[in-house]
PDB file of C-alpha atoms in Angstrom:
ATOM      1  CA  ALA A   1     -49.129  -6.042  16.637  1.00 81.00           C
ATOM      2  CA  PRO A   2     -46.241  -8.295  17.572  1.00 81.00           C
ATOM      3  CA  ILE A   3     -46.483  -9.793  14.136  1.00 84.00           C
ATOM      4  CA  ARG A   4     -45.892  -6.284  12.519  1.00 86.00           C
ATOM      5  CA  ARG A   5     -43.262  -5.387  14.541  1.00 84.00           C
ATOM      6  CA  LEU A   6     -41.330  -8.701  13.758  1.00 85.00           C
ATOM      7  CA  ILE A   7     -42.023  -8.126  10.103  1.00 87.00           C
ATOM      8  CA  LYS A   8     -40.686  -4.705  10.455  1.00 87.00           C
ATOM      9  CA  ALA A   9     -37.422  -5.922  12.179  1.00 87.00           C
ATOM     10  CA  MET A  10     -37.106  -8.442   9.480  1.00 89.00           C
ATOM     11  CA  LYS A  11     -37.310  -5.628   6.806  1.00 89.00           C
ATOM     12  CA  ARG A  12     -34.727  -3.670   8.933  1.00 87.00           C
ATOM     13  CA  PHE A  13     -32.458  -6.582   8.843  1.00 87.00           C
ATOM     14  CA  GLU A  14     -32.500  -7.006   5.025  1.00 86.00           C
ATOM     15  CA  THR A  15     -31.242  -3.465   4.459  1.00 84.00           C
ATOM     16  CA  GLN A  16     -29.001  -2.875   7.692  1.00 83.00           C
ATOM     17  CA  ALA A  17     -27.734  -6.296   8.494  1.00 82.00           C
ATOM     18  CA  ALA A  18     -24.264  -5.273   9.624  1.00 77.00           C
ATOM     19  CA  ASP A  19     -25.738  -2.769  12.369  1.00 79.00           C
ATOM     20  CA  PHE A  20     -28.741  -4.788  13.156  1.00 84.00           C
ATOM     21  CA  SER A  21     -29.550  -5.635  16.768  1.00 82.00           C
ATOM     22  CA  TYR A  22     -32.720  -7.527  17.830  1.00 81.00           C
ATOM     23  CA  SER A  23     -33.572  -8.690  21.302  1.00 76.00           C
ATOM     24  CA  GLY A  24     -36.579 -10.826  20.594  1.00 71.00           C
ATOM     25  CA  GLU A  25     -40.329 -10.090  20.763  1.00 68.00           C
ATOM     26  CA  GLU A  26     -42.221 -10.058  24.166  1.00 73.00           C
ATOM     27  CA  CYS A  27     -45.595 -11.697  23.464  1.00 71.00           C
ATOM     28  CA  SER A  28     -48.060 -13.871  25.305  1.00 70.00           C
ATOM     29  CA  VAL A  29     -48.356 -16.370  22.373  1.00 77.00           C
ATOM     30  CA  SER A  30     -45.726 -19.127  22.775  1.00 81.00           C
ATOM     31  CA  GLU A  31     -45.561 -19.579  18.998  1.00 83.00           C
ATOM     32  CA  LEU A  32     -44.764 -15.989  18.335  1.00 83.00           C
ATOM     33  CA  ARG A  33     -42.169 -15.816  21.093  1.00 82.00           C
ATOM     34  CA  ALA A  34     -40.543 -18.797  19.592  1.00 86.00           C
ATOM     35  CA  LEU A  35     -40.662 -17.356  16.187  1.00 87.00           C
ATOM     36  CA  SER A  36     -39.245 -14.304  17.588  1.00 86.00           C
ATOM     37  CA  ALA A  37     -36.308 -15.988  19.430  1.00 86.00           C
ATOM     38  CA  SER A  38     -35.571 -18.023  16.308  1.00 88.00           C
ATOM     39  CA  PHE A  39     -35.205 -14.915  14.173  1.00 87.00           C
ATOM     40  CA  GLY A  40     -32.994 -13.273  16.700  1.00 85.00           C
ATOM     41  CA  HIS A  41     -30.724 -16.360  16.869  1.00 86.00           C
ATOM     42  CA  MET A  42     -30.557 -16.607  12.822  1.00 89.00           C
ATOM     43  CA  SER A  43     -29.832 -12.806  12.635  1.00 89.00           C
ATOM     44  CA  ASP A  44     -26.832 -13.200  15.119  1.00 88.00           C
ATOM     45  CA  LYS A  45     -25.682 -16.247  13.191  1.00 90.00           C
ATOM     46  CA  ILE A  46     -25.981 -14.414   9.688  1.00 91.00           C
ATOM     47  CA  LYS A  47     -24.021 -11.563  11.140  1.00 88.00           C
ATOM     48  CA  GLY A  48     -21.260 -13.832  12.529  1.00 88.00           C
ATOM     49  CA  LEU A  49     -20.981 -15.604   9.087  1.00 90.00           C
ATOM     50  CA  MET A  50     -20.735 -12.174   7.298  1.00 89.00           C
ATOM     51  CA  GLU A  51     -18.000 -11.011   9.667  1.00 88.00           C
ATOM     52  CA  LYS A  52     -16.242 -14.371   9.024  1.00 90.00           C
ATOM     53  CA  ILE A  53     -16.470 -13.614   5.258  1.00 89.00           C
ATOM     54  CA  ARG A  54     -15.015 -10.359   5.512  1.00 83.00           C
ATOM     55  CA  GLU A  55     -11.966 -11.468   7.518  1.00 84.00           C
ATOM     56  CA  ASP A  56     -11.528 -14.263   5.055  1.00 86.00           C
ATOM     57  CA  GLU A  57     -11.515 -12.114   2.044  1.00 81.00           C
ATOM     58  CA  THR A  58      -9.189  -9.580   4.061  1.00 77.00           C
ATOM     59  CA  ALA A  59      -6.850 -12.401   4.784  1.00 79.00           C
ATOM     60  CA  LEU A  60      -6.945 -13.701   1.122  1.00 79.00           C
ATOM     61  CA  ARG A  61      -6.160 -10.051  -0.353  1.00 74.00           C
ATOM     62  CA  LYS A  62      -3.274  -9.978   2.185  1.00 73.00           C
ATOM     63  CA  THR A  63      -1.907 -13.223   1.072  1.00 75.00           C
ATOM     64  CA  GLU A  64      -2.342 -12.055  -2.738  1.00 69.00           C
ATOM     65  CA  LEU A  65      -0.386  -8.689  -2.038  1.00 65.00           C
ATOM     66  CA  LYS A  66       2.258 -10.647  -0.137  1.00 68.00           C
ATOM     67  CA  ALA A  67       2.803 -13.058  -2.995  1.00 67.00           C
ATOM     68  CA  LEU A  68       2.950 -10.088  -5.551  1.00 61.00           C
ATOM     69  CA  GLN A  69       5.532  -8.310  -3.109  1.00 60.00           C
ATOM     70  CA  ALA A  70       7.570 -11.585  -3.121  1.00 60.00           C
ATOM     71  CA  GLN A  71       8.046 -11.458  -6.946  1.00 57.00           C
ATOM     72  CA  ILE A  72      11.250 -10.145  -8.351  1.00 53.00           C
ATOM     73  CA  ASN A  73      10.746  -8.145 -11.359  1.00 65.00           C
ATOM     74  CA  PRO A  74      12.641 -10.303 -13.980  1.00 68.00           C
ATOM     75  CA  HIS A  75      12.958  -7.131 -16.188  1.00 70.00           C
ATOM     76  CA  PHE A  76      14.387  -4.891 -13.666  1.00 78.00           C
ATOM     77  CA  LEU A  77      16.772  -7.640 -12.548  1.00 83.00           C
ATOM     78  CA  TYR A  78      17.919  -8.613 -16.024  1.00 80.00           C
ATOM     79  CA  ASN A  79      18.578  -4.804 -16.910  1.00 81.00           C
ATOM     80  CA  THR A  80      20.521  -4.379 -13.854  1.00 87.00           C
ATOM     81  CA  LEU A  81      22.692  -7.401 -14.411  1.00 91.00           C
ATOM     82  CA  ASP A  82      23.173  -6.320 -17.854  1.00 90.00           C
ATOM     83  CA  SER A  83      24.203  -2.854 -16.681  1.00 89.00           C
ATOM     84  CA  ILE A  84      26.752  -4.409 -14.346  1.00 93.00           C
ATOM     85  CA  GLN A  85      28.103  -6.725 -16.877  1.00 93.00           C
ATOM     86  CA  TRP A  86      28.471  -3.717 -19.202  1.00 90.00           C
ATOM     87  CA  MET A  87      30.405  -1.549 -16.612  1.00 91.00           C
ATOM     88  CA  CYS A  88      32.788  -4.579 -16.109  1.00 94.00           C
ATOM     89  CA  GLU A  89      33.571  -4.985 -19.542  1.00 92.00           C
ATOM     90  CA  GLN A  90      34.312  -1.129 -19.648  1.00 91.00           C
ATOM     91  CA  GLY A  91      36.646  -1.359 -16.730  1.00 92.00           C
ATOM     92  CA  LYS A  92      34.140   0.734 -14.488  1.00 91.00           C
ATOM     93  CA  THR A  93      34.516  -1.668 -11.640  1.00 92.00           C
ATOM     94  CA  ASP A  94      33.781   0.840  -9.021  1.00 93.00           C
ATOM     95  CA  GLN A  95      30.389   1.707 -10.374  1.00 90.00           C
ATOM     96  CA  ALA A  96      29.586  -1.840 -10.886  1.00 92.00           C
ATOM     97  CA  ALA A  97      30.488  -2.677  -7.369  1.00 94.00           C
ATOM     98  CA  GLN A  98      28.105   0.167  -6.147  1.00 93.00           C
ATOM     99  CA  MET A  99      25.346  -1.338  -8.104  1.00 93.00           C
ATOM    100  CA  VAL A 100      26.034  -4.816  -6.844  1.00 94.00           C
ATOM    101  CA  ARG A 101      25.790  -3.409  -3.141  1.00 93.00           C
ATOM    102  CA  ALA A 102      22.665  -1.570  -3.944  1.00 92.00           C
ATOM    103  CA  LEU A 103      21.208  -4.692  -5.649  1.00 92.00           C
ATOM    104  CA  ALA A 104      21.937  -6.750  -2.644  1.00 92.00           C
ATOM    105  CA  ARG A 105      20.625  -4.307  -0.052  1.00 89.00           C
ATOM    106  CA  LEU A 106      17.478  -3.806  -2.369  1.00 87.00           C
ATOM    107  CA  PHE A 107      16.596  -7.588  -2.129  1.00 84.00           C
ATOM    108  CA  ARG A 108      17.726  -8.204   1.614  1.00 85.00           C
ATOM    109  CA  ILE A 109      15.243  -5.425   2.615  1.00 84.00           C
ATOM    110  CA  SER A 110      12.667  -6.778   0.256  1.00 79.00           C
ATOM    111  CA  ILE A 111      12.727 -10.168   2.209  1.00 77.00           C
ATOM    112  CA  SER A 112      12.865  -8.632   5.632  1.00 73.00           C
ATOM    113  CA  ARG A 113      12.545 -11.997   7.060  1.00 66.00           C
ATOM    114  CA  GLY A 114       9.048 -12.443   5.930  1.00 68.00           C
ATOM    115  CA  LYS A 115       7.765  -9.330   7.768  1.00 80.00           C
ATOM    116  CA  GLU A 116       5.220  -7.180   6.167  1.00 82.00           C
ATOM    117  CA  LEU A 117       5.818  -4.075   8.286  1.00 90.00           C
ATOM    118  CA  ILE A 118       9.282  -2.667   8.417  1.00 92.00           C
ATOM    119  CA  PRO A 119      10.696   0.522   9.892  1.00 95.00           C
ATOM    120  CA  ILE A 120      10.415   3.641   7.680  1.00 96.00           C
ATOM    121  CA  ARG A 121      14.232   4.004   8.030  1.00 96.00           C
ATOM    122  CA  ASP A 122      14.708   0.531   6.266  1.00 94.00           C
ATOM    123  CA  GLU A 123      12.066   1.358   3.597  1.00 94.00           C
ATOM    124  CA  LEU A 124      13.828   4.575   2.781  1.00 96.00           C
ATOM    125  CA  ARG A 125      17.072   2.563   2.466  1.00 94.00           C
ATOM    126  CA  HIS A 126      15.222   0.152   0.081  1.00 93.00           C
ATOM    127  CA  ALA A 127      14.097   3.249  -2.135  1.00 94.00           C
ATOM    128  CA  GLU A 128      17.564   4.611  -2.100  1.00 95.00           C
ATOM    129  CA  SER A 129      19.003   1.373  -3.371  1.00 94.00           C
ATOM    130  CA  TYR A 130      16.575   1.354  -6.128  1.00 93.00           C
ATOM    131  CA  LEU A 131      17.536   5.085  -7.127  1.00 95.00           C
ATOM    132  CA  ILE A 132      21.163   4.226  -6.984  1.00 93.00           C
ATOM    133  CA  ILE A 133      20.545   1.437  -9.727  1.00 93.00           C
ATOM    134  CA  GLN A 134      18.419   3.462 -11.781  1.00 92.00           C
ATOM    135  CA  SER A 135      20.635   6.590 -11.646  1.00 91.00           C
ATOM    136  CA  PHE A 136      23.503   4.380 -13.150  1.00 89.00           C
ATOM    137  CA  ARG A 137      21.028   2.925 -15.804  1.00 84.00           C
ATOM    138  CA  TYR A 138      19.893   6.403 -16.656  1.00 84.00           C
ATOM    139  CA  SER A 139      23.318   7.945 -16.850  1.00 82.00           C
ATOM    140  CA  GLY A 140      22.564  10.658 -14.531  1.00 78.00           C
ATOM    141  CA  SER A 141      19.496  12.143 -16.209  1.00 88.00           C
ATOM    142  CA  PHE A 142      17.716  12.689 -12.980  1.00 93.00           C
ATOM    143  CA  THR A 143      18.866  13.517  -9.388  1.00 94.00           C
ATOM    144  CA  TYR A 144      17.115  12.726  -6.205  1.00 95.00           C
ATOM    145  CA  SER A 145      17.048  13.846  -2.635  1.00 96.00           C
ATOM    146  CA  PHE A 146      15.487  12.755   0.715  1.00 97.00           C
ATOM    147  CA  GLU A 147      14.137  15.222   3.178  1.00 96.00           C
ATOM    148  CA  THR A 148      12.797  13.184   6.194  1.00 95.00           C
ATOM    149  CA  ASP A 149      11.855  13.893   9.872  1.00 96.00           C
ATOM    150  CA  SER A 150      14.460  11.338  11.577  1.00 94.00           C
ATOM    151  CA  SER A 151      12.162  11.167  14.651  1.00 95.00           C
ATOM    152  CA  LEU A 152       9.667   9.115  12.420  1.00 96.00           C
ATOM    153  CA  GLU A 153      11.928   6.827  10.866  1.00 96.00           C
ATOM    154  CA  GLY A 154      11.462   4.307  13.786  1.00 95.00           C
ATOM    155  CA  PHE A 155       7.750   3.835  13.100  1.00 96.00           C
ATOM    156  CA  LEU A 156       6.665   1.009  10.843  1.00 95.00           C
ATOM    157  CA  CYS A 157       5.328   1.035   7.235  1.00 94.00           C
ATOM    158  CA  ASN A 158       4.477  -1.820   4.736  1.00 90.00           C
ATOM    159  CA  LYS A 159       7.535  -2.617   2.950  1.00 88.00           C
ATOM    160  CA  ILE A 160       7.920  -2.000  -0.826  1.00 87.00           C
ATOM    161  CA  THR A 161       5.557   1.143  -0.617  1.00 92.00           C
ATOM    162  CA  VAL A 162       7.826   3.775  -1.696  1.00 94.00           C
ATOM    163  CA  GLN A 163       9.799   2.142  -4.508  1.00 91.00           C
ATOM    164  CA  PRO A 164       6.749   1.619  -6.685  1.00 89.00           C
ATOM    165  CA  LEU A 165       5.879   5.255  -6.360  1.00 93.00           C
ATOM    166  CA  ILE A 166       9.432   6.139  -7.529  1.00 94.00           C
ATOM    167  CA  GLU A 167       9.178   3.801 -10.383  1.00 90.00           C
ATOM    168  CA  ASN A 168       6.015   5.668 -11.292  1.00 88.00           C
ATOM    169  CA  ALA A 169       7.837   8.904 -11.341  1.00 92.00           C
ATOM    170  CA  LEU A 170      10.568   7.568 -13.434  1.00 90.00           C
ATOM    171  CA  TYR A 171       8.352   6.014 -16.231  1.00 84.00           C
ATOM    172  CA  HIS A 172       5.402   8.876 -16.091  1.00 83.00           C
ATOM    173  CA  GLY A 173       7.517  11.760 -14.871  1.00 88.00           C
ATOM    174  CA  VAL A 174      11.048  12.347 -15.686  1.00 91.00           C
ATOM    175  CA  ALA A 175      11.633   9.811 -18.309  1.00 84.00           C
ATOM    176  CA  GLY A 176      13.384  11.338 -21.345  1.00 84.00           C
ATOM    177  CA  MET A 177      14.410  14.522 -19.431  1.00 88.00           C
ATOM    178  CA  ASP A 178      17.962  15.811 -18.707  1.00 87.00           C
ATOM    179  CA  ASP A 179      17.312  17.544 -15.559  1.00 90.00           C
ATOM    180  CA  GLY A 180      14.648  15.369 -13.870  1.00 94.00           C
ATOM    181  CA  VAL A 181      14.308  15.768  -9.853  1.00 96.00           C
ATOM    182  CA  ILE A 182      12.669  13.117  -7.643  1.00 96.00           C
ATOM    183  CA  LYS A 183      12.236  14.213  -3.984  1.00 97.00           C
ATOM    184  CA  ILE A 184      11.208  11.611  -1.047  1.00 98.00           C
ATOM    185  CA  GLY A 185       9.884  13.119   1.996  1.00 97.00           C
ATOM    186  CA  VAL A 186       8.746  12.045   5.469  1.00 97.00           C
ATOM    187  CA  LYS A 187       6.885  14.262   7.937  1.00 97.00           C
ATOM    188  CA  ARG A 188       3.824  14.304  10.374  1.00 96.00           C
ATOM    189  CA  ALA A 189       0.460  15.106   9.167  1.00 96.00           C
ATOM    190  CA  GLU A 190      -0.691  18.588  10.183  1.00 92.00           C
ATOM    191  CA  ASP A 191      -4.395  17.754   9.633  1.00 91.00           C
ATOM    192  CA  SER A 192      -4.384  14.664  11.806  1.00 87.00           C
ATOM    193  CA  SER A 193      -2.584  13.785  14.958  1.00 88.00           C
ATOM    194  CA  GLY A 194      -0.823  10.334  14.821  1.00 92.00           C
ATOM    195  CA  ASP A 195      -0.595  10.018  10.970  1.00 97.00           C
ATOM    196  CA  ILE A 196       2.537  10.208   8.950  1.00 97.00           C
ATOM    197  CA  LEU A 197       2.830  11.498   5.381  1.00 98.00           C
ATOM    198  CA  ILE A 198       5.421   9.946   2.921  1.00 98.00           C
ATOM    199  CA  THR A 199       5.686  11.844  -0.298  1.00 98.00           C
ATOM    200  CA  VAL A 200       7.206  11.155  -3.651  1.00 97.00           C
ATOM    201  CA  SER A 201       7.581  14.211  -5.925  1.00 97.00           C
ATOM    202  CA  ASP A 202       8.937  14.768  -9.412  1.00 96.00           C
ATOM    203  CA  ASN A 203       9.315  17.609 -11.793  1.00 95.00           C
ATOM    204  CA  GLY A 204       8.092  15.808 -14.869  1.00 93.00           C
ATOM    205  CA  VAL A 205       5.485  16.022 -17.499  1.00 91.00           C
ATOM    206  CA  GLY A 206       2.569  15.939 -14.984  1.00 92.00           C
ATOM    207  CA  MET A 207      -0.700  14.235 -15.536  1.00 89.00           C
ATOM    208  CA  THR A 208      -4.465  15.103 -15.964  1.00 90.00           C
ATOM    209  CA  ALA A 209      -6.937  14.142 -13.533  1.00 89.00           C
ATOM    210  CA  GLU A 210      -8.026  11.322 -15.778  1.00 89.00           C
ATOM    211  CA  GLN A 211      -4.465  10.067 -16.156  1.00 86.00           C
ATOM    212  CA  CYS A 212      -4.074  10.207 -12.198  1.00 87.00           C
ATOM    213  CA  ARG A 213      -7.095   7.905 -11.961  1.00 86.00           C
ATOM    214  CA  ALA A 214      -5.763   5.387 -14.344  1.00 85.00           C
ATOM    215  CA  VAL A 215      -2.368   5.072 -12.586  1.00 82.00           C
ATOM    216  CA  LEU A 216      -4.404   4.363  -9.327  1.00 84.00           C
ATOM    217  CA  SER A 217      -6.352   1.567 -11.092  1.00 82.00           C
ATOM    218  CA  LYS A 218      -3.616  -0.227 -12.823  1.00 77.00           C
ATOM    219  CA  GLU A 219      -2.662  -3.450 -11.268  1.00 69.00           C
ATOM    220  CA  ARG A 220       0.947  -3.475 -12.446  1.00 67.00           C
ATOM    221  CA  SER A 221       3.445  -0.852 -13.356  1.00 65.00           C
ATOM    222  CA  ASP A 222       4.732  -0.299 -17.015  1.00 63.00           C
ATOM    223  CA  SER A 223       7.731  -2.075 -16.176  1.00 60.00           C
ATOM    224  CA  GLY A 224       5.987  -5.147 -14.723  1.00 56.00           C
ATOM    225  CA  GLY A 225       6.378  -4.167 -11.099  1.00 57.00           C
ATOM    226  CA  ILE A 226       3.838  -3.615  -8.436  1.00 68.00           C
ATOM    227  CA  GLY A 227       1.149  -1.056  -9.447  1.00 77.00           C
ATOM    228  CA  ILE A 228       0.349   1.862  -7.458  1.00 86.00           C
ATOM    229  CA  LYS A 229      -3.112   0.473  -7.093  1.00 87.00           C
ATOM    230  CA  ASN A 230      -1.775  -2.382  -5.197  1.00 84.00           C
ATOM    231  CA  VAL A 231       0.172  -0.272  -2.901  1.00 89.00           C
ATOM    232  CA  ASN A 232      -2.871   1.673  -2.074  1.00 90.00           C
ATOM    233  CA  ASP A 233      -5.028  -1.584  -1.535  1.00 87.00           C
ATOM    234  CA  ARG A 234      -2.459  -2.934   0.802  1.00 86.00           C
ATOM    235  CA  LEU A 235      -2.426   0.390   2.795  1.00 90.00           C
ATOM    236  CA  ARG A 236      -6.269   0.351   3.102  1.00 89.00           C
ATOM    237  CA  ILE A 237      -6.375  -3.295   4.118  1.00 86.00           C
ATOM    238  CA  TYR A 238      -3.927  -2.950   6.830  1.00 86.00           C
ATOM    239  CA  PHE A 239      -4.944   0.432   8.262  1.00 90.00           C
ATOM    240  CA  GLY A 240      -8.420   1.354   7.059  1.00 88.00           C
ATOM    241  CA  GLU A 241     -10.122   3.410   4.302  1.00 89.00           C
ATOM    242  CA  LYS A 242      -8.762   6.694   5.990  1.00 93.00           C
ATOM    243  CA  TYR A 243      -5.210   5.700   4.878  1.00 96.00           C
ATOM    244  CA  GLY A 244      -3.623   5.146   1.511  1.00 94.00           C
ATOM    245  CA  LEU A 245      -2.319   7.100  -1.572  1.00 95.00           C
ATOM    246  CA  THR A 246      -3.374  10.499  -3.175  1.00 94.00           C
ATOM    247  CA  LEU A 247      -2.089  11.952  -6.266  1.00 94.00           C
ATOM    248  CA  THR A 248      -1.676  15.664  -7.177  1.00 94.00           C
ATOM    249  CA  SER A 249      -0.379  16.716 -10.501  1.00 94.00           C
ATOM    250  CA  GLU A 250       0.051  19.621 -12.888  1.00 92.00           C
ATOM    251  CA  LEU A 251       0.799  19.220 -16.532  1.00 91.00           C
ATOM    252  CA  ASP A 252       4.461  20.360 -17.271  1.00 90.00           C
ATOM    253  CA  GLU A 253       4.778  21.025 -13.532  1.00 92.00           C
ATOM    254  CA  GLY A 254       5.261  17.572 -12.004  1.00 95.00           C
ATOM    255  CA  THR A 255       3.341  15.098  -9.621  1.00 95.00           C
ATOM    256  CA  THR A 256       3.277  14.304  -5.979  1.00 96.00           C
ATOM    257  CA  VAL A 257       2.134  11.074  -4.682  1.00 96.00           C
ATOM    258  CA  THR A 258       1.167  11.144  -0.868  1.00 97.00           C
ATOM    259  CA  VAL A 259       1.146   8.086   1.363  1.00 97.00           C
ATOM    260  CA  ARG A 260      -0.838   8.483   4.543  1.00 97.00           C
ATOM    261  CA  ILE A 261       0.001   5.862   7.355  1.00 97.00           C
ATOM    262  CA  PRO A 262      -0.873   5.811  11.097  1.00 96.00           C
ATOM    263  CA  GLU A 263       2.244   5.749  13.553  1.00 95.00           C
ATOM    264  CA  ILE A 264       2.708   2.307  14.149  1.00 93.00           C
ATOM    265  CA  THR A 265       5.330   0.842  16.620  1.00 91.00           C
ATOM    266  CA  GLU A 266       6.789  -2.556  17.046  1.00 85.00           C
ATOM    267  CA  GLU A 267       4.826  -3.279  19.860  1.00 82.00           C
ATOM    268  CA  MET A 268       1.483  -2.424  18.050  1.00 80.00           C
ATOM    269  CA  GLN A 269       2.183  -4.417  14.914  1.00 72.00           C
ATOM    270  CA  ASN A 270       0.791  -7.752  16.249  1.00 67.00           C
ATOM    271  CA  GLU A 271      -2.583  -6.062  16.822  1.00 67.00           C
ATOM    272  CA  LEU A 272      -2.816  -5.394  12.883  1.00 63.00           C
TER     273      LEU A 272
END
């Protein structure tokens, strides 16, 4: 009977290692007690190693995503500088100055002194700087607006979360339109206390369910920037599977990307 119980425990460990718990087999036979104790020690050691591997994989993924964030998209930078040069040559110095200021603020917030989490307020400024630059480059073919709950802007979010979503709206939504509209919103989640929803909506061509899945699976954006998949991966690594991105879209109506994050304060960020 003790041997059968030990075999049963071993089989359970094979299929449910993460939740497995074993206290040892009480038996009058010393050899069986020693075998049972050794199995208990081995299972604890394996569970510890599995947890260490998970932590190492998460740390490696965070490092990879930080390296991706740190990359300045050369195409975007080249096109922006080219536009600034053209404006200067055309005597449009005021517009050129606005683009330079927006570009400087964009990079300053991107750096953020090496911090991964920044106030939502700064993330929105980063997004606005990107929109200012693109609105000049697209010659006013789209408009944008922000509708945010100011009481939430002090909470933290992953930097460079909103800009890739706006980039997606530009390239997959309103590109080629004369009356494109992009809206950015921040509000509390009604279905879960303590969660924040950041939305990026456009009135563009929309996407099918299959196209939405394809966008969520791409590592890089069409312009070479950070892909929506990487934004989603980063959110889930930091906050858990409950959080991340959802896409809703209707053909010829538009697309909305929703970011779900928890309410994180400056004091709480060291716990992540």
